């Protein structure tokens, strides 16, 4: 099954547009409610079986400290990267590791993907 994505606002509009144009199944949080709380983003992802793609480290606390459910979270630690660098990283991640991303909490930083499980 192809990955279905829920893209957090902080990932960026240029990245969202590229993902859609590249054929990924994408829903953008900005199209739902740009101020949607993180816990509600996780809920929406879980209910729709979508991988949440974010740059917000608070998702780790929601998943691990509070135990909130999810269908997968990809935390991009690319704060200093341009949109084009984010696109390049996401293209590699989504095409190389789709099975590892679904239902796991994953962190991408410095060219490495860490899969942390639920």
mmCIF file with all atom_site columns, C-alpha atoms in Angstrom:
data_model
loop_
_atom_site.group_PDB
_atom_site.id
_atom_site.type_symbol
_atom_site.label_atom_id
_atom_site.label_alt_id
_atom_site.label_comp_id
_atom_site.label_asym_id
_atom_site.label_entity_id
_atom_site.label_seq_id
_atom_site.pdbx_PDB_ins_code
_atom_site.Cartn_x
_atom_site.Cartn_y
_atom_site.Cartn_z
_atom_site.occupancy
_atom_site.B_iso_or_equiv
_atom_site.pdbx_formal_charge
_atom_site.auth_seq_id
_atom_site.auth_comp_id
_atom_site.auth_asym_id
_atom_site.auth_atom_id
_atom_site.pdbx_PDB_model_num
ATOM 1   C CA . UNK A 1 1   ? 0.000  0.000  0.000  1.00 0.00 ? 1   UNK A CA 1
ATOM 2   C CA . UNK A 1 2   ? 1.335  3.434  -0.902 1.00 0.00 ? 2   UNK A CA 1
ATOM 3   C CA . UNK A 1 3   ? 2.079  5.864  1.887  1.00 0.00 ? 3   UNK A CA 1
ATOM 4   C CA . UNK A 1 4   ? -0.601 8.412  2.640  1.00 0.00 ? 4   UNK A CA 1
ATOM 5   C CA . UNK A 1 5   ? 0.786  11.634 4.079  1.00 0.00 ? 5   UNK A CA 1
ATOM 6   C CA . UNK A 1 6   ? -0.472 14.366 6.386  1.00 0.00 ? 6   UNK A CA 1
ATOM 7   C CA . UNK A 1 7   ? 1.943  17.290 6.075  1.00 0.00 ? 7   UNK A CA 1
ATOM 8   C CA . UNK A 1 8   ? 2.339  19.702 8.994  1.00 0.00 ? 8   UNK A CA 1
ATOM 9   C CA . UNK A 1 9   ? 2.425  23.420 8.194  1.00 0.00 ? 9   UNK A CA 1
ATOM 10  C CA . UNK A 1 10  ? 6.046  23.771 9.328  1.00 0.00 ? 10  UNK A CA 1
ATOM 11  C CA . UNK A 1 11  ? 7.295  21.508 6.524  1.00 0.00 ? 11  UNK A CA 1
ATOM 12  C CA . UNK A 1 12  ? 6.475  24.251 4.031  1.00 0.00 ? 12  UNK A CA 1
ATOM 13  C CA . UNK A 1 13  ? 4.149  24.985 1.142  1.00 0.00 ? 13  UNK A CA 1
ATOM 14  C CA . UNK A 1 14  ? 6.839  24.428 -1.530 1.00 0.00 ? 14  UNK A CA 1
ATOM 15  C CA . UNK A 1 15  ? 7.437  20.912 -0.185 1.00 0.00 ? 15  UNK A CA 1
ATOM 16  C CA . UNK A 1 16  ? 3.674  20.208 -0.090 1.00 0.00 ? 16  UNK A CA 1
ATOM 17  C CA . UNK A 1 17  ? 3.293  21.301 -3.714 1.00 0.00 ? 17  UNK A CA 1
ATOM 18  C CA . UNK A 1 18  ? 6.240  19.129 -4.780 1.00 0.00 ? 18  UNK A CA 1
ATOM 19  C CA . UNK A 1 19  ? 4.858  16.080 -2.955 1.00 0.00 ? 19  UNK A CA 1
ATOM 20  C CA . UNK A 1 20  ? 1.469  16.456 -4.645 1.00 0.00 ? 20  UNK A CA 1
ATOM 21  C CA . UNK A 1 21  ? 3.049  17.053 -8.061 1.00 0.00 ? 21  UNK A CA 1
ATOM 22  C CA . UNK A 1 22  ? 5.213  13.945 -7.565 1.00 0.00 ? 22  UNK A CA 1
ATOM 23  C CA . UNK A 1 23  ? 2.148  11.767 -7.122 1.00 0.00 ? 23  UNK A CA 1
ATOM 24  C CA . UNK A 1 24  ? 2.178  11.291 -3.357 1.00 0.00 ? 24  UNK A CA 1
ATOM 25  C CA . UNK A 1 25  ? -1.191 11.037 -1.593 1.00 0.00 ? 25  UNK A CA 1
ATOM 26  C CA . UNK A 1 26  ? -1.017 14.241 0.457  1.00 0.00 ? 26  UNK A CA 1
ATOM 27  C CA . UNK A 1 27  ? -3.300 16.171 2.749  1.00 0.00 ? 27  UNK A CA 1
ATOM 28  C CA . UNK A 1 28  ? -1.835 19.392 4.093  1.00 0.00 ? 28  UNK A CA 1
ATOM 29  C CA . UNK A 1 29  ? -2.686 20.596 7.602  1.00 0.00 ? 29  UNK A CA 1
ATOM 30  C CA . UNK A 1 30  ? -2.724 24.158 6.197  1.00 0.00 ? 30  UNK A CA 1
ATOM 31  C CA . UNK A 1 31  ? -5.715 23.139 4.052  1.00 0.00 ? 31  UNK A CA 1
ATOM 32  C CA . UNK A 1 32  ? -7.601 21.821 7.096  1.00 0.00 ? 32  UNK A CA 1
ATOM 33  C CA . UNK A 1 33  ? -6.686 24.406 9.747  1.00 0.00 ? 33  UNK A CA 1
ATOM 34  C CA . UNK A 1 34  ? -3.206 25.984 9.879  1.00 0.00 ? 34  UNK A CA 1
ATOM 35  C CA . UNK A 1 35  ? -3.499 26.405 13.659 1.00 0.00 ? 35  UNK A CA 1
ATOM 36  C CA . UNK A 1 36  ? -4.584 22.803 14.337 1.00 0.00 ? 36  UNK A CA 1
ATOM 37  C CA . UNK A 1 37  ? -3.125 21.541 17.626 1.00 0.00 ? 37  UNK A CA 1
ATOM 38  C CA . UNK A 1 38  ? -0.453 18.845 17.410 1.00 0.00 ? 38  UNK A CA 1
ATOM 39  C CA . UNK A 1 39  ? -2.567 16.257 19.254 1.00 0.00 ? 39  UNK A CA 1
ATOM 40  C CA . UNK A 1 40  ? -5.387 16.806 16.749 1.00 0.00 ? 40  UNK A CA 1
ATOM 41  C CA . UNK A 1 41  ? -2.936 16.403 13.863 1.00 0.00 ? 41  UNK A CA 1
ATOM 42  C CA . UNK A 1 42  ? -1.932 13.018 15.319 1.00 0.00 ? 42  UNK A CA 1
ATOM 43  C CA . UNK A 1 43  ? -5.625 12.093 15.690 1.00 0.00 ? 43  UNK A CA 1
ATOM 44  C CA . UNK A 1 44  ? -6.374 13.006 12.079 1.00 0.00 ? 44  UNK A CA 1
ATOM 45  C CA . UNK A 1 45  ? -3.387 11.019 10.890 1.00 0.00 ? 45  UNK A CA 1
ATOM 46  C CA . UNK A 1 46  ? -4.472 8.000  12.926 1.00 0.00 ? 46  UNK A CA 1
ATOM 47  C CA . UNK A 1 47  ? -8.100 8.121  11.777 1.00 0.00 ? 47  UNK A CA 1
ATOM 48  C CA . UNK A 1 48  ? -7.114 8.504  8.115  1.00 0.00 ? 48  UNK A CA 1
ATOM 49  C CA . UNK A 1 49  ? -4.162 6.079  8.307  1.00 0.00 ? 49  UNK A CA 1
ATOM 50  C CA . UNK A 1 50  ? -1.725 8.820  7.255  1.00 0.00 ? 50  UNK A CA 1
ATOM 51  C CA . UNK A 1 51  ? 1.937  9.331  8.124  1.00 0.00 ? 51  UNK A CA 1
ATOM 52  C CA . UNK A 1 52  ? 2.381  12.719 9.815  1.00 0.00 ? 52  UNK A CA 1
ATOM 53  C CA . UNK A 1 53  ? 5.382  14.557 8.350  1.00 0.00 ? 53  UNK A CA 1
ATOM 54  C CA . UNK A 1 54  ? 6.528  17.362 10.639 1.00 0.00 ? 54  UNK A CA 1
ATOM 55  C CA . UNK A 1 55  ? 9.477  19.402 11.834 1.00 0.00 ? 55  UNK A CA 1
ATOM 56  C CA . UNK A 1 56  ? 7.948  19.883 15.296 1.00 0.00 ? 56  UNK A CA 1
ATOM 57  C CA . UNK A 1 57  ? 9.832  18.020 18.055 1.00 0.00 ? 57  UNK A CA 1
ATOM 58  C CA . UNK A 1 58  ? 6.748  18.217 20.307 1.00 0.00 ? 58  UNK A CA 1
ATOM 59  C CA . UNK A 1 59  ? 5.384  15.161 18.501 1.00 0.00 ? 59  UNK A CA 1
ATOM 60  C CA . UNK A 1 60  ? 7.970  13.015 20.282 1.00 0.00 ? 60  UNK A CA 1
ATOM 61  C CA . UNK A 1 61  ? 6.564  14.096 23.633 1.00 0.00 ? 61  UNK A CA 1
ATOM 62  C CA . UNK A 1 62  ? 2.998  13.430 22.499 1.00 0.00 ? 62  UNK A CA 1
ATOM 63  C CA . UNK A 1 63  ? 3.859  9.933  21.329 1.00 0.00 ? 63  UNK A CA 1
ATOM 64  C CA . UNK A 1 64  ? 6.340  8.829  23.987 1.00 0.00 ? 64  UNK A CA 1
ATOM 65  C CA . UNK A 1 65  ? 5.455  10.752 27.141 1.00 0.00 ? 65  UNK A CA 1
ATOM 66  C CA . UNK A 1 66  ? 1.697  11.003 26.650 1.00 0.00 ? 66  UNK A CA 1
ATOM 67  C CA . UNK A 1 67  ? 1.298  7.752  24.710 1.00 0.00 ? 67  UNK A CA 1
ATOM 68  C CA . UNK A 1 68  ? -0.903 9.175  21.958 1.00 0.00 ? 68  UNK A CA 1
ATOM 69  C CA . UNK A 1 69  ? -1.639 6.837  19.076 1.00 0.00 ? 69  UNK A CA 1
ATOM 70  C CA . UNK A 1 70  ? -0.532 7.439  15.500 1.00 0.00 ? 70  UNK A CA 1
ATOM 71  C CA . UNK A 1 71  ? -0.180 5.817  12.089 1.00 0.00 ? 71  UNK A CA 1
ATOM 72  C CA . UNK A 1 72  ? 3.415  6.943  11.828 1.00 0.00 ? 72  UNK A CA 1
ATOM 73  C CA . UNK A 1 73  ? 5.354  10.144 12.373 1.00 0.00 ? 73  UNK A CA 1
ATOM 74  C CA . UNK A 1 74  ? 8.316  11.355 10.348 1.00 0.00 ? 74  UNK A CA 1
ATOM 75  C CA . UNK A 1 75  ? 10.154 14.076 12.252 1.00 0.00 ? 75  UNK A CA 1
ATOM 76  C CA . UNK A 1 76  ? 12.436 16.004 9.925  1.00 0.00 ? 76  UNK A CA 1
ATOM 77  C CA . UNK A 1 77  ? 15.354 17.628 11.731 1.00 0.00 ? 77  UNK A CA 1
ATOM 78  C CA . UNK A 1 78  ? 16.113 19.927 8.809  1.00 0.00 ? 78  UNK A CA 1
ATOM 79  C CA . UNK A 1 79  ? 15.619 23.323 10.452 1.00 0.00 ? 79  UNK A CA 1
ATOM 80  C CA . UNK A 1 80  ? 18.435 25.053 8.539  1.00 0.00 ? 80  UNK A CA 1
ATOM 81  C CA . UNK A 1 81  ? 17.666 23.404 5.192  1.00 0.00 ? 81  UNK A CA 1
ATOM 82  C CA . UNK A 1 82  ? 16.124 25.105 2.175  1.00 0.00 ? 82  UNK A CA 1
ATOM 83  C CA . UNK A 1 83  ? 12.913 23.846 0.610  1.00 0.00 ? 83  UNK A CA 1
ATOM 84  C CA . UNK A 1 84  ? 14.937 22.183 -2.140 1.00 0.00 ? 84  UNK A CA 1
ATOM 85  C CA . UNK A 1 85  ? 17.107 20.362 0.417  1.00 0.00 ? 85  UNK A CA 1
ATOM 86  C CA . UNK A 1 86  ? 13.969 19.195 2.256  1.00 0.00 ? 86  UNK A CA 1
ATOM 87  C CA . UNK A 1 87  ? 12.505 17.957 -1.033 1.00 0.00 ? 87  UNK A CA 1
ATOM 88  C CA . UNK A 1 88  ? 15.667 16.010 -1.848 1.00 0.00 ? 88  UNK A CA 1
ATOM 89  C CA . UNK A 1 89  ? 15.683 14.403 1.607  1.00 0.00 ? 89  UNK A CA 1
ATOM 90  C CA . UNK A 1 90  ? 11.968 13.557 1.492  1.00 0.00 ? 90  UNK A CA 1
ATOM 91  C CA . UNK A 1 91  ? 12.257 12.089 -1.989 1.00 0.00 ? 91  UNK A CA 1
ATOM 92  C CA . UNK A 1 92  ? 14.961 9.725  -0.757 1.00 0.00 ? 92  UNK A CA 1
ATOM 93  C CA . UNK A 1 93  ? 13.167 8.849  2.500  1.00 0.00 ? 93  UNK A CA 1
ATOM 94  C CA . UNK A 1 94  ? 9.715  8.238  1.020  1.00 0.00 ? 94  UNK A CA 1
ATOM 95  C CA . UNK A 1 95  ? 10.955 6.167  -1.896 1.00 0.00 ? 95  UNK A CA 1
ATOM 96  C CA . UNK A 1 96  ? 13.539 4.150  0.048  1.00 0.00 ? 96  UNK A CA 1
ATOM 97  C CA . UNK A 1 97  ? 11.850 3.463  3.407  1.00 0.00 ? 97  UNK A CA 1
ATOM 98  C CA . UNK A 1 98  ? 8.042  3.382  2.974  1.00 0.00 ? 98  UNK A CA 1
ATOM 99  C CA . UNK A 1 99  ? 7.591  0.177  4.998  1.00 0.00 ? 99  UNK A CA 1
ATOM 100 C CA . UNK A 1 100 ? 9.664  1.464  7.918  1.00 0.00 ? 100 UNK A CA 1
ATOM 101 C CA . UNK A 1 101 ? 7.760  4.760  8.097  1.00 0.00 ? 101 UNK A CA 1
ATOM 102 C CA . UNK A 1 102 ? 4.245  3.387  8.442  1.00 0.00 ? 102 UNK A CA 1
ATOM 103 C CA . UNK A 1 103 ? 3.164  3.001  12.091 1.00 0.00 ? 103 UNK A CA 1
ATOM 104 C CA . UNK A 1 104 ? 6.589  3.988  13.455 1.00 0.00 ? 104 UNK A CA 1
ATOM 105 C CA . UNK A 1 105 ? 8.077  7.160  14.908 1.00 0.00 ? 105 UNK A CA 1
ATOM 106 C CA . UNK A 1 106 ? 11.001 8.082  12.668 1.00 0.00 ? 106 UNK A CA 1
ATOM 107 C CA . UNK A 1 107 ? 13.552 10.867 12.889 1.00 0.00 ? 107 UNK A CA 1
ATOM 108 C CA . UNK A 1 108 ? 15.593 12.049 9.923  1.00 0.00 ? 108 UNK A CA 1
ATOM 109 C CA . UNK A 1 109 ? 18.725 14.057 10.697 1.00 0.00 ? 109 UNK A CA 1
ATOM 110 C CA . UNK A 1 110 ? 22.137 14.505 9.056  1.00 0.00 ? 110 UNK A CA 1
ATOM 111 C CA . UNK A 1 111 ? 21.380 12.024 6.290  1.00 0.00 ? 111 UNK A CA 1
ATOM 112 C CA . UNK A 1 112 ? 20.207 9.250  8.650  1.00 0.00 ? 112 UNK A CA 1
ATOM 113 C CA . UNK A 1 113 ? 16.783 7.821  9.313  1.00 0.00 ? 113 UNK A CA 1
ATOM 114 C CA . UNK A 1 114 ? 16.216 6.446  12.816 1.00 0.00 ? 114 UNK A CA 1
ATOM 115 C CA . UNK A 1 115 ? 13.175 4.236  13.234 1.00 0.00 ? 115 UNK A CA 1
ATOM 116 C CA . UNK A 1 116 ? 12.024 4.252  16.831 1.00 0.00 ? 116 UNK A CA 1
ATOM 117 C CA . UNK A 1 117 ? 8.894  2.144  16.684 1.00 0.00 ? 117 UNK A CA 1
ATOM 118 C CA . UNK A 1 118 ? 5.705  3.077  18.431 1.00 0.00 ? 118 UNK A CA 1
#
